Amino acid sequence: MTESESQEGNAPPKRKERDKNIFGVQLEVTSILLDAERRRLDVLKREVNNNNINAYGLTRPQKEYERQKATLARFQFQHDMLEKEYREAALYMFKSHHRAFKSQRSLPHLGIKQTLKSRPSIFGTITKDKPNRDDSKRRSMPQTPNVVFPEKSTGKNIKCNGHVPTSKEDNTKTPALVYEDGNLNSGTLEAFIQHMVPSIDYYPERTYLFAFLLSSRLYIKPHQLLHDVCQVCIRQQKLTSPDMDRERLKKFCPNLLQLLSEWTETFPYDFRDERMMRHLRDITQKCIAVDASQRKVVGQLMQALIKRLATLEKYEDVLARVNTAAAERMHALRANPASFQTNIIDVCPSPYVLAQQLTHIELERLTNIGPEEFVQSFMKEGTDDAQVRFQDLKRTKNLEAYVEWFNRLSYLVATEVCMHIKRKHRARLIEYFIDVARECFNIGNFNSLMAIMSGLNLSPVARLKKTWGKINTDKFDVLEHQMDPTSNFTTYRQSLKAAMHRALSAQEGACDKIVIPFFSLLVKDFYFLNEGCSNRMPNGYINFQKFWQFAKQVTEFIQWKQVDCPYPRDRQALNYLLTAPVFSENSLYLASYESENPETQFERDQYKTLKMQCSASQK
């Protein structure tokens, strides 16, 4: 092997291929979210230019625009680092193709078997259907039916009105829903809306209601959907008619309030839109006017919704303060590098305790992600369309914040290792993080496990051969097997299935109930499902099979995020994990070369370039 071919150090080809897939998943998800952030910024910029002034003389879009610019800058920075790491791994794999390589035990050995199967592309496969579950063990969330849909239409669609709550006389005027083998398969948007509206003697199934409310936003905005639901109710029940039957309406109102209650409970973030709140207040006031005894129910509904939205506001404020504190610490480090002397072991000597604190962070961020964010994050609004407004933008960024957290943890691990000059300290940090990753695996925290292992496999850490030579990599080998991307991460998915089975049989409040998935892979699965399944059938009807598939995956996610973390909090460790300075890619390489001298001509040239850039920035 020539020096030019070994520019990435002596890492085995299998390792580089594995790294390429791992960083590829993270890069793809970050790229998708980055595009969404750019679209939002474009819409906000247009509204700022329109000079929409509110009552206080300030533009609300202007404030959001500044926040959006900061968010976009963070995502762009993380994207650039991931892209560089991915390209280097991919370039090495390209150069190493069809070339045998003898692995060296001075490097961390990978427990990956050679396979002749073609490697999956980043979006080359889709997750298989999850196994059927006992719905009686689920908590408080609507579940989709365990239905296996045919891959191709048999052409034997059966048209029927299902549970559409209209009289037989009106059936000819009601758009038909299409069923296959007794399962709802497709239909028009109007039919689906009609199907979700309750009546005196009919209430939609919770499985249908959840699936439709989740995915209908692909076709209609939530505030428009609520408006249409209200209009159907008013028209069917003659709420505005002088000859309306009050006794009949008193029987109808509880069902309507139940529908609104389920909507506000399951998708509360929809009601951050002022238009949603206006429709909600209007229809609930009509219910109170018909039946004053419903005033208490309406009050409880509104109080619960306001509490959920206040909790979200508080969480977003905490995230903003954390990001500010992290930026301030990074600025202080650049101004005075000698001031940064503490490392993670000094703050939290126990790997087990640190794994618990990571689980606290993961569950907190997981809990605040709304199920609708999986759908909204991949909706492509045309930014050149004048009808796209600030009000129509996705109102939460919890999913994006969680992806950012994974990227931060990966680079924090690499920073902690590379910032030490002495080899024994670096080796100690690597062994420490391996133990933390193992404890995360035992807990069921796969997201932190993947982030830590990704950090240890970043090129600036992986090239430290002398440091790795001082480490017993047996535990590392076992954990690396969990990252094997072969066959769309089969090994990881099997471990996740085992953790889910353990969680179902665990006692309430037990540690065994914790399941935290590799989140970027979960997002990738949702993205592929959205892109891989058509929105409409050949006849133009909406494809409800896609709704069911979305609901099946989101339901499991909801179950995972409902678990309370049973471990005690270590505030010092939490603060360090969230705000400790994280090196950029160039800083990591510079620290790595200063720890262990560059070996190849490529590394020597890179080191020289980085030193020149560092000197120029200090002038």
Coordinates of C-alpha atoms in Angstrom, one line a residue:
M1 CA 0.0 0.0 0.0
T2 CA 1.4 3.4 -0.9
E3 CA 1.3 6.5 1.3
S4 CA -1.4 8.1 -0.8
E5 CA -3.5 5.0 -0.4
S6 CA -3.0 5.0 3.4
Q7 CA -3.8 8.6 4.0
E8 CA -6.4 7.7 6.5
G9 CA -4.0 5.7 8.6
N10 CA -3.9 1.9 8.9
A11 CA -7.6 1.4 9.7
P12 CA -8.9 -1.9 8.2
P13 CA -11.2 -1.6 5.1
K14 CA -14.1 -3.2 7.0
R15 CA -13.8 -0.5 9.6
K16 CA -13.9 2.3 7.0
E17 CA -16.9 0.7 5.3
R18 CA -18.7 0.4 8.6
D19 CA -17.8 4.0 9.5
K20 CA -19.1 5.2 6.1
N21 CA -22.5 3.6 6.7
I22 CA -22.8 4.9 10.3
F23 CA -21.8 8.5 9.4
G24 CA -23.8 8.1 6.2
V25 CA -27.1 7.6 8.2
Q26 CA -26.3 10.5 10.4
L27 CA -25.2 12.7 7.5
E28 CA -28.4 11.9 5.5
V29 CA -30.7 12.7 8.4
T30 CA -28.8 15.9 9.2
S31 CA -28.9 16.9 5.5
I32 CA -32.7 16.3 5.3
L33 CA -33.3 18.5 8.4
L34 CA -30.8 21.1 7.1
D35 CA -32.9 21.5 3.9
A36 CA -36.0 21.9 6.0
E37 CA -34.3 24.6 8.1
R38 CA -33.3 26.4 4.9
R39 CA -36.9 26.4 3.6
R40 CA -38.1 27.8 6.9
L41 CA -35.5 30.5 6.8
D42 CA -36.6 31.5 3.3
V43 CA -40.2 31.8 4.4
L44 CA -39.3 33.8 7.4
K45 CA -37.0 36.1 5.4
R46 CA -39.9 36.8 3.0
E47 CA -42.2 37.7 5.8
V48 CA -39.6 39.9 7.5
N49 CA -39.3 41.8 4.2
N50 CA -43.0 42.3 4.1
N51 CA -42.7 44.3 7.3
N52 CA -45.5 42.7 9.2
I53 CA -45.6 44.8 12.4
N54 CA -47.5 43.6 15.4
A55 CA -49.1 45.6 18.2
Y56 CA -45.8 46.1 20.0
G57 CA -44.1 47.6 17.0
L58 CA -41.9 44.5 16.5
T59 CA -42.1 41.8 13.9
R60 CA -42.6 38.3 15.4
P61 CA -41.1 36.8 12.2
Q62 CA -38.0 38.9 12.8
K63 CA -37.4 37.3 16.2
E64 CA -38.0 33.8 14.7
Y65 CA -35.8 34.7 11.8
E66 CA -32.9 35.4 14.1
R67 CA -33.5 32.2 16.0
Q68 CA -33.7 30.3 12.7
K69 CA -30.4 31.7 11.5
A70 CA -28.7 30.5 14.7
T71 CA -30.3 27.0 14.3
L72 CA -29.3 26.8 10.7
A73 CA -25.7 27.8 11.6
R74 CA -25.5 25.0 14.1
F75 CA -26.9 22.4 11.7
Q76 CA -24.6 23.6 8.9
F77 CA -21.6 23.3 11.2
Q78 CA -22.6 19.7 12.2
H79 CA -23.4 18.8 8.6
D80 CA -20.0 20.0 7.4
M81 CA -18.2 17.9 10.0
L82 CA -20.2 14.8 9.3
E83 CA -19.8 15.3 5.5
K84 CA -16.0 15.5 5.8
E85 CA -15.9 12.4 8.0
Y86 CA -18.2 10.5 5.6
R87 CA -16.3 11.5 2.5
E88 CA -13.0 10.5 4.0
A89 CA -14.4 7.1 5.0
A90 CA -16.0 6.7 1.6
L91 CA -12.8 7.8 -0.3
Y92 CA -10.8 5.2 1.6
M93 CA -13.3 2.5 0.8
F94 CA -13.1 3.4 -2.9
K95 CA -9.4 3.2 -2.9
S96 CA -9.4 0.0 -0.9
H97 CA -11.9 -1.8 -3.1
H98 CA -10.9 -5.4 -4.1
R99 CA -7.6 -5.1 -2.2
A100 CA -6.8 -7.5 0.6
F101 CA -5.7 -6.0 3.9
K102 CA -4.0 -7.5 6.9
S103 CA -5.5 -6.1 10.1
Q104 CA -3.2 -5.0 12.9
R105 CA -3.9 -5.7 16.5
S106 CA -2.5 -2.4 17.5
L107 CA -5.8 -1.0 16.3
P108 CA -9.2 -1.7 17.7
H109 CA -10.3 -5.0 16.1
L110 CA -13.7 -5.1 14.5
G111 CA -16.0 -8.1 15.1
I112 CA -17.5 -8.0 11.6
K113 CA -17.5 -11.0 9.4
Q114 CA -16.6 -10.8 5.8
T115 CA -19.6 -11.0 3.6
L116 CA -20.1 -11.3 -0.2
K117 CA -23.5 -9.7 -0.1
S118 CA -23.7 -6.2 -1.5
R119 CA -23.8 -3.5 1.1
P120 CA -27.1 -1.6 1.5
S121 CA -27.1 1.9 0.4
I122 CA -28.1 4.5 3.0
F123 CA -31.7 4.5 1.9
G124 CA -31.6 1.1 0.3
T125 CA -34.0 -0.8 2.5
I126 CA -36.9 -0.2 4.7
T127 CA -37.6 -1.7 8.1
K128 CA -39.6 -4.8 8.3
D129 CA -43.0 -4.8 10.0
K130 CA -42.7 -4.9 13.7
P131 CA -44.1 -8.1 15.4
N132 CA -47.7 -8.1 16.7
R133 CA -48.1 -6.9 20.2
D134 CA -50.7 -7.4 23.0
D135 CA -52.6 -4.2 22.9
S136 CA -53.7 -4.6 26.4
K137 CA -50.1 -3.9 27.6
R138 CA -50.0 -0.5 25.9
R139 CA -50.5 2.6 27.9
S140 CA -53.1 5.3 27.0
M141 CA -52.2 5.6 23.3
P142 CA -54.3 4.6 20.3
Q143 CA -53.0 1.5 18.6
T144 CA -53.1 0.7 14.9
P145 CA -54.5 -2.8 14.1
N146 CA -52.1 -5.6 13.3
V147 CA -52.8 -5.6 9.6
V148 CA -50.6 -7.0 6.9
F149 CA -51.3 -5.2 3.7
P150 CA -50.7 -6.7 0.2
E151 CA -47.8 -5.2 -1.7
K152 CA -49.8 -4.9 -4.9
S153 CA -53.5 -4.1 -5.4
T154 CA -55.5 -7.2 -6.3
G155 CA -58.0 -5.1 -8.1
K156 CA -60.8 -6.5 -5.9
N157 CA -61.5 -3.4 -4.0
I158 CA -64.8 -3.3 -2.2
K159 CA -66.5 0.0 -1.9
C160 CA -68.6 0.6 1.1
N161 CA -69.5 3.4 3.4
G162 CA -67.9 1.9 6.5
H163 CA -68.8 3.8 9.6
V164 CA -69.5 7.1 7.8
P165 CA -72.1 8.6 10.2
T166 CA -74.8 9.6 7.7
S167 CA -78.2 8.2 7.0
K168 CA -78.8 5.6 4.4
E169 CA -80.6 8.2 2.3
D170 CA -77.4 10.3 2.2
N171 CA -75.1 7.4 1.2
T172 CA -75.3 8.2 -2.5
K173 CA -73.9 11.6 -1.7
T174 CA -71.1 10.4 0.5
P175 CA -67.8 9.6 -1.1
A176 CA -67.0 5.9 -0.7
L177 CA -64.1 4.5 1.3
V178 CA -62.3 1.6 -0.2
Y179 CA -61.7 -1.6 1.8
E180 CA -59.5 -4.6 1.1
D181 CA -60.2 -7.8 3.1
G182 CA -62.1 -5.7 5.6
N183 CA -59.3 -3.2 6.1
L184 CA -59.5 0.5 5.2
N185 CA -57.3 0.9 2.1
S186 CA -58.0 4.2 0.4
G187 CA -60.5 7.0 -0.1
T188 CA -61.0 10.6 -0.7
L189 CA -60.0 13.3 1.8
E190 CA -63.6 14.3 2.2
A191 CA -64.6 10.7 3.1
F192 CA -61.9 10.4 5.6
I193 CA -62.9 13.7 7.3
Q194 CA -66.5 12.5 7.3
H195 CA -65.4 9.2 8.8
M196 CA -63.7 10.9 11.8
V197 CA -66.7 13.1 12.7
P198 CA -68.7 11.6 15.5
S199 CA -72.5 11.5 15.9
I200 CA -75.0 10.6 18.6
D201 CA -74.6 6.9 18.1
Y202 CA -71.2 6.7 16.4
Y203 CA -67.6 7.4 17.4
P204 CA -64.6 6.7 15.2
E205 CA -62.2 3.9 16.2
R206 CA -59.1 5.3 18.1
T207 CA -56.8 3.4 15.8
Y208 CA -58.3 5.2 12.8
L209 CA -58.4 8.6 14.5
F210 CA -54.8 8.4 15.5
A211 CA -53.6 7.3 12.0
F212 CA -55.6 10.0 10.3
L213 CA -54.7 12.8 12.6
L214 CA -51.0 11.8 12.3
S215 CA -50.8 11.7 8.5
S216 CA -53.6 13.9 7.2
R217 CA -51.2 16.8 7.5
L218 CA -49.6 15.5 4.3
Y219 CA -52.8 16.7 2.5
I220 CA -54.4 19.3 4.7
K221 CA -53.1 21.7 7.3
P222 CA -54.3 20.9 10.9
H223 CA -56.2 24.2 11.2
Q224 CA -58.0 23.6 8.0
L225 CA -58.8 20.0 9.1
L226 CA -60.3 21.3 12.4
H227 CA -62.3 23.9 10.6
D228 CA -63.7 21.3 8.2
V229 CA -64.6 19.0 11.1
C230 CA -66.4 21.9 12.9
Q231 CA -68.3 22.7 9.7
V232 CA -69.4 19.1 9.2
C233 CA -70.6 19.0 12.8
I234 CA -72.5 22.3 12.5
R235 CA -74.1 21.1 9.2
Q236 CA -75.0 17.6 10.4
Q237 CA -76.3 18.7 13.8
K238 CA -77.8 22.0 12.7
L239 CA -76.0 23.9 15.4
T240 CA -76.8 27.2 13.9
S241 CA -80.4 26.4 12.9
P242 CA -83.3 28.0 14.9
D243 CA -85.1 24.7 15.0
M244 CA -82.2 22.6 16.3
D245 CA -83.0 19.8 18.6
R246 CA -81.3 20.6 21.9
E247 CA -82.0 17.2 23.5
R248 CA -80.4 15.5 20.5
L249 CA -77.4 17.9 20.7
K250 CA -76.9 17.2 24.4
K251 CA -76.2 13.6 23.4
F252 CA -73.9 14.7 20.6
C253 CA -71.7 17.2 22.5
P254 CA -69.9 14.6 24.7
N255 CA -68.7 12.7 21.6
L256 CA -67.5 15.8 20.0
L257 CA -65.6 16.9 23.1
Q258 CA -64.1 13.5 23.4
L259 CA -62.8 13.8 19.8
L260 CA -61.3 17.2 20.7
S261 CA -59.9 15.8 23.9
E262 CA -58.1 13.0 22.1
W263 CA -56.7 15.5 19.5
T264 CA -55.4 17.9 22.2
E265 CA -53.9 15.0 24.2
T266 CA -52.2 13.2 21.4
F267 CA -51.2 16.1 19.2
P268 CA -51.1 19.1 21.5
Y269 CA -48.4 20.9 19.5
D270 CA -50.9 21.5 16.7
F271 CA -52.6 24.0 19.0
R272 CA -49.6 26.3 19.1
D273 CA -51.2 27.7 16.0
E274 CA -53.5 30.6 16.9
R275 CA -56.0 29.5 14.3
M276 CA -56.3 26.1 15.9
M277 CA -57.0 27.7 19.3
R278 CA -59.6 30.0 17.7
H279 CA -61.4 27.0 16.2
L280 CA -61.2 25.1 19.4
R281 CA -62.6 27.9 21.5
D282 CA -65.4 28.5 19.0
I283 CA -66.6 24.9 18.9
T284 CA -66.3 24.4 22.7
Q285 CA -68.3 27.5 23.4
K286 CA -71.1 26.3 21.1
C287 CA -71.1 23.0 23.1
I288 CA -71.4 25.0 26.3
A289 CA -74.2 27.1 24.9
V290 CA -76.1 23.9 24.0
D291 CA -75.4 22.1 27.3
A292 CA -74.1 24.1 30.2
S293 CA -73.1 20.9 32.1
Q294 CA -70.2 20.5 29.6
R295 CA -68.5 23.6 31.0
K296 CA -66.4 21.6 33.4
V297 CA -65.3 19.2 30.7
V298 CA -64.3 22.0 28.4
G299 CA -62.4 23.7 31.3
Q300 CA -60.5 20.5 32.0
L301 CA -59.7 20.1 28.3
M302 CA -58.4 23.6 27.9
Q303 CA -56.5 23.5 31.2
A304 CA -54.7 20.2 30.2
L305 CA -53.8 21.6 26.8
I306 CA -52.4 24.9 28.2
K307 CA -50.4 22.8 30.7
R308 CA -48.9 20.7 27.9
L309 CA -48.0 23.8 25.8
A310 CA -46.5 25.5 28.9
T311 CA -44.3 22.5 29.5
L312 CA -43.1 22.7 25.9
E313 CA -42.4 26.4 26.2
K314 CA -40.3 25.7 29.3
Y315 CA -38.4 22.9 27.6
E316 CA -37.6 25.1 24.6
D317 CA -36.4 27.8 27.0
V318 CA -34.1 25.3 28.7
L319 CA -32.7 24.2 25.3
A320 CA -32.0 27.8 24.4
R321 CA -30.2 28.4 27.7
V322 CA -28.2 25.2 27.3
N323 CA -27.1 26.2 23.7
T324 CA -26.2 29.7 25.0
A325 CA -24.1 28.3 27.9
A326 CA -22.3 25.9 25.5
A327 CA -21.5 28.7 23.1
E328 CA -20.2 30.9 26.0
R329 CA -17.9 28.0 27.3
M330 CA -16.6 27.5 23.8
H331 CA -15.8 31.2 23.4
A332 CA -14.1 31.2 26.8
L333 CA -12.0 28.2 25.7
R334 CA -10.8 29.9 22.5
A335 CA -9.9 33.1 24.5
N336 CA -8.0 31.1 27.1
P337 CA -7.2 27.5 26.3
A338 CA -5.5 26.9 29.6
S339 CA -8.8 27.5 31.4
F340 CA -10.1 24.2 30.2
Q341 CA -8.5 21.6 32.6
T342 CA -11.5 19.4 33.7
N343 CA -12.3 16.2 31.9
I344 CA -15.4 13.9 32.2
I345 CA -13.8 11.5 34.5
D346 CA -13.1 14.2 37.1
V347 CA -16.8 15.2 36.9
C348 CA -18.2 11.7 36.9
P349 CA -15.7 8.9 37.8
S350 CA -18.3 6.1 37.4
P351 CA -19.2 4.9 33.9
Y352 CA -22.5 3.5 35.2
V353 CA -23.5 6.9 36.7
L354 CA -22.6 8.7 33.4
A355 CA -24.7 6.2 31.4
Q356 CA -27.6 7.0 33.7
Q357 CA -27.2 10.7 33.2
L358 CA -27.1 10.2 29.4
T359 CA -30.3 8.3 29.8
H360 CA -31.8 11.3 31.6
I361 CA -30.9 13.5 28.7
E362 CA -32.1 11.0 26.1
L363 CA -35.5 10.5 27.7
E364 CA -36.1 14.2 28.3
R365 CA -35.4 15.0 24.6
L366 CA -37.3 11.9 23.4
T367 CA -40.4 12.8 25.6
N368 CA -40.8 16.3 24.1
I369 CA -40.8 15.1 20.5
G370 CA -44.4 15.2 19.1
P371 CA -45.4 12.3 17.0
E372 CA -46.5 14.6 14.2
E373 CA -42.9 15.9 13.9
F374 CA -41.9 12.7 12.0
V375 CA -44.4 13.7 9.3
Q376 CA -43.9 17.4 9.4
S377 CA -40.1 17.3 9.2
F378 CA -40.2 15.8 5.7
M379 CA -43.0 17.9 4.2
K380 CA -41.6 19.9 1.4
E381 CA -43.2 23.3 1.3
G382 CA -42.6 25.3 -1.8
T383 CA -40.8 28.4 -0.5
D384 CA -41.6 30.3 -3.7
D385 CA -45.3 29.8 -3.1
A386 CA -46.7 33.0 -1.6
Q387 CA -49.3 31.0 0.2
V388 CA -46.7 29.4 2.5
R389 CA -46.7 31.6 5.6
F390 CA -44.9 31.8 8.9
Q391 CA -48.0 30.5 10.6
D392 CA -47.9 27.3 8.4
L393 CA -44.3 26.4 9.4
K394 CA -43.5 23.6 11.7
R395 CA -43.8 25.1 15.2
T396 CA -41.4 22.8 17.1
K397 CA -37.8 21.8 16.6
N398 CA -37.6 19.0 19.2
L399 CA -36.8 16.3 16.6
E400 CA -34.0 18.5 15.2
A401 CA -32.7 19.2 18.7
Y402 CA -32.5 15.4 19.3
V403 CA -30.4 14.8 16.2
E404 CA -28.2 17.7 17.2
W405 CA -27.7 16.0 20.6
F406 CA -26.4 12.8 18.9
N407 CA -23.9 14.8 16.9
R408 CA -22.8 16.8 19.9
L409 CA -22.2 13.6 22.0
S410 CA -20.2 12.0 19.3
Y411 CA -17.8 15.0 19.0
L412 CA -17.7 15.4 22.8
V413 CA -16.3 11.9 23.1
A414 CA -13.7 12.6 20.5
T415 CA -12.9 16.0 22.1
E416 CA -12.4 14.3 25.5
V417 CA -9.9 11.8 24.1
C418 CA -8.0 14.1 21.7
M419 CA -7.5 17.0 24.1
H420 CA -5.0 15.0 26.3
I421 CA -1.3 15.1 25.4
K422 CA -0.3 12.1 27.5
R423 CA -1.0 8.7 26.0
K424 CA -2.1 7.1 29.3
H425 CA -4.7 9.7 29.8
R426 CA -6.1 9.2 26.3
A427 CA -6.2 5.4 26.8
R428 CA -7.9 5.9 30.1
L429 CA -10.6 8.1 28.5
I430 CA -11.2 5.5 25.7
E431 CA -11.6 2.7 28.2
Y432 CA -13.9 4.9 30.2
F433 CA -16.2 5.6 27.3
I434 CA -16.2 1.9 26.3
D435 CA -17.5 1.1 29.7
V436 CA -20.1 3.9 29.5
A437 CA -21.2 2.5 26.1
R438 CA -21.5 -1.0 27.6
E439 CA -23.7 0.4 30.4
C440 CA -25.8 2.2 27.9
F441 CA -26.4 -1.0 26.1
N442 CA -27.4 -2.8 29.3
I443 CA -29.8 0.0 30.1
G444 CA -31.4 -0.1 26.6
N445 CA -30.0 3.3 25.6
F446 CA -29.0 2.6 22.1
N447 CA -28.8 6.2 21.0
S448 CA -26.1 7.1 23.4
L449 CA -24.3 3.8 22.6
M450 CA -24.2 4.6 18.9
A451 CA -23.1 8.2 19.6
I452 CA -20.2 7.1 21.8
M453 CA -19.1 4.4 19.4
S454 CA -19.3 6.9 16.5
G455 CA -17.2 9.3 18.5
L456 CA -14.5 6.7 19.2
N457 CA -14.5 5.9 15.5
L458 CA -14.0 9.4 14.2
S459 CA -10.8 9.6 12.2
P460 CA -8.9 11.8 14.7
V461 CA -9.4 9.2 17.4
A462 CA -9.2 6.1 15.3
R463 CA -5.7 7.1 14.0
L464 CA -4.2 7.1 17.5
K465 CA -2.5 3.6 17.0
K466 CA -0.2 3.9 20.0
T467 CA -3.0 4.8 22.3
W468 CA -5.2 2.0 21.0
G469 CA -2.3 -0.4 21.5
K470 CA -2.5 0.1 25.2
I471 CA -6.1 -0.9 25.4
N472 CA -7.7 -4.3 25.7
T473 CA -10.4 -4.1 23.0
D474 CA -12.4 -7.2 23.8
K475 CA -15.4 -5.1 25.1
F476 CA -15.0 -2.7 22.3
D477 CA -15.2 -5.6 19.8
V478 CA -18.6 -6.7 21.2
L479 CA -20.0 -3.2 21.2
E480 CA -18.8 -2.6 17.6
H481 CA -20.8 -5.6 16.5
Q482 CA -23.9 -3.7 17.5
M483 CA -23.0 -1.0 14.9
D484 CA -22.6 -3.4 12.1
P485 CA -24.7 -1.9 9.2
T486 CA -24.9 -5.1 7.3
S487 CA -28.4 -5.9 6.0
N488 CA -29.8 -2.6 7.2
F489 CA -28.4 -2.9 10.8
T490 CA -29.8 -6.3 11.4
T491 CA -27.7 -6.9 14.6
Y492 CA -28.9 -3.6 16.1
R493 CA -32.5 -4.3 15.2
Q494 CA -32.4 -7.7 16.8
S495 CA -31.0 -6.1 20.0
L496 CA -33.7 -3.4 19.9
K497 CA -36.4 -6.1 19.5
A498 CA -35.0 -8.0 22.5
A499 CA -35.1 -4.7 24.6
M500 CA -38.7 -4.1 23.5
H501 CA -39.7 -7.6 24.6
R502 CA -38.0 -7.1 27.9
A503 CA -39.7 -3.7 28.4
L504 CA -43.2 -5.3 27.8
S505 CA -42.7 -7.8 30.6
A506 CA -41.0 -5.5 33.1
Q507 CA -42.8 -4.1 36.1
E508 CA -44.0 -0.5 36.0
G509 CA -41.3 2.0 36.9
A510 CA -38.5 -0.7 36.5
C511 CA -35.3 0.1 34.7
D512 CA -36.0 -2.7 32.2
K513 CA -38.8 -0.6 30.6
I514 CA -36.3 1.8 29.1
V515 CA -35.9 1.5 25.3
I516 CA -34.1 4.4 23.5
P517 CA -33.6 3.6 19.8
F518 CA -30.8 4.8 17.5
F519 CA -32.8 7.8 16.6
S520 CA -31.2 8.8 13.3
L521 CA -31.9 5.3 12.0
L522 CA -35.5 5.6 13.1
V523 CA -35.8 9.0 11.3
K524 CA -34.3 7.4 8.3
D525 CA -36.9 4.6 8.3
F526 CA -39.7 7.2 8.5
Y527 CA -38.2 9.2 5.7
F528 CA -37.9 6.1 3.5
L529 CA -41.4 5.1 4.3
N530 CA -42.6 8.6 3.3
E531 CA -40.6 8.6 0.1
G532 CA -41.0 5.0 -0.8
C533 CA -44.8 4.8 -0.5
S534 CA -47.0 6.7 -2.9
N535 CA -49.4 9.2 -1.4
R536 CA -52.2 8.3 -3.8
M537 CA -53.6 5.3 -5.5
P538 CA -53.8 5.0 -9.3
N539 CA -57.4 6.2 -9.1
G540 CA -56.4 9.4 -7.3
Y541 CA -57.7 8.2 -3.8
I542 CA -55.5 8.8 -0.8
N543 CA -53.4 5.7 0.1
F544 CA -54.4 4.9 3.7
Q545 CA -52.0 2.0 3.8
K546 CA -49.3 4.6 4.2
F547 CA -51.2 6.1 7.1
W548 CA -51.4 2.7 8.9
Q549 CA -47.6 2.1 8.4
F550 CA -46.8 5.5 9.8
A551 CA -49.1 4.9 12.8
K552 CA -47.6 1.5 13.5
Q553 CA -44.1 2.9 13.8
V554 CA -45.1 6.1 15.7
T555 CA -47.1 4.0 18.2
E556 CA -43.9 2.2 19.3
F557 CA -42.1 5.5 19.6
I558 CA -44.8 6.9 21.8
Q559 CA -44.5 3.9 24.1
W560 CA -40.8 4.4 24.4
K561 CA -41.1 8.0 25.3
Q562 CA -43.7 7.5 28.0
V563 CA -41.1 5.9 30.4
D564 CA -39.9 7.9 33.3
C565 CA -36.2 7.8 34.0
P566 CA -35.8 5.9 37.4
Y567 CA -32.2 7.0 38.0
P568 CA -31.1 9.9 40.3
R569 CA -29.8 13.1 38.7
D570 CA -26.2 14.2 38.9
R571 CA -26.5 17.9 38.0
Q572 CA -22.8 18.5 37.7
A573 CA -22.5 15.6 35.2
L574 CA -25.6 16.7 33.3
N575 CA -24.3 20.3 33.0
Y576 CA -20.9 19.0 31.8
L577 CA -22.5 16.8 29.1
L578 CA -24.7 19.6 27.8
T579 CA -22.3 22.6 27.9
A580 CA -18.7 21.3 27.8
P581 CA -16.8 22.7 24.8
V582 CA -16.7 20.5 21.7
F583 CA -13.9 20.7 19.2
S584 CA -14.5 21.2 15.5
E585 CA -13.2 18.7 13.0
N586 CA -10.0 20.7 12.3
S587 CA -9.3 21.2 16.0
L588 CA -9.7 17.5 16.6
Y589 CA -7.2 16.6 13.8
L590 CA -4.8 19.2 15.1
A591 CA -5.0 17.8 18.6
S592 CA -4.7 14.3 17.3
Y593 CA -1.5 15.1 15.3
E594 CA 0.0 16.9 18.3
S595 CA -0.7 13.8 20.4
E596 CA 0.7 11.3 17.9
N597 CA 2.8 12.5 15.0
P598 CA 1.5 12.2 11.5
E599 CA 2.8 9.1 9.7
T600 CA 1.8 9.5 6.0
Q601 CA 2.6 12.4 3.6
F602 CA -1.1 13.2 3.5
E603 CA -1.2 13.5 7.3
R604 CA 1.9 15.7 7.3
D605 CA 0.5 18.0 4.7
Q606 CA -2.8 18.2 6.6
Y607 CA -1.1 18.9 9.8
K608 CA 1.0 21.7 8.2
T609 CA -2.1 23.3 6.7
L610 CA -4.0 23.1 10.0
K611 CA -1.1 24.8 11.9
M612 CA -1.0 27.6 9.3
Q613 CA -4.7 28.1 9.6
C614 CA -4.5 28.2 13.4
S615 CA -1.7 30.7 13.3
A616 CA -3.5 32.9 10.9
S617 CA -6.7 32.9 13.1
Q618 CA -4.7 33.9 16.2
K619 CA -3.3 37.0 14.5

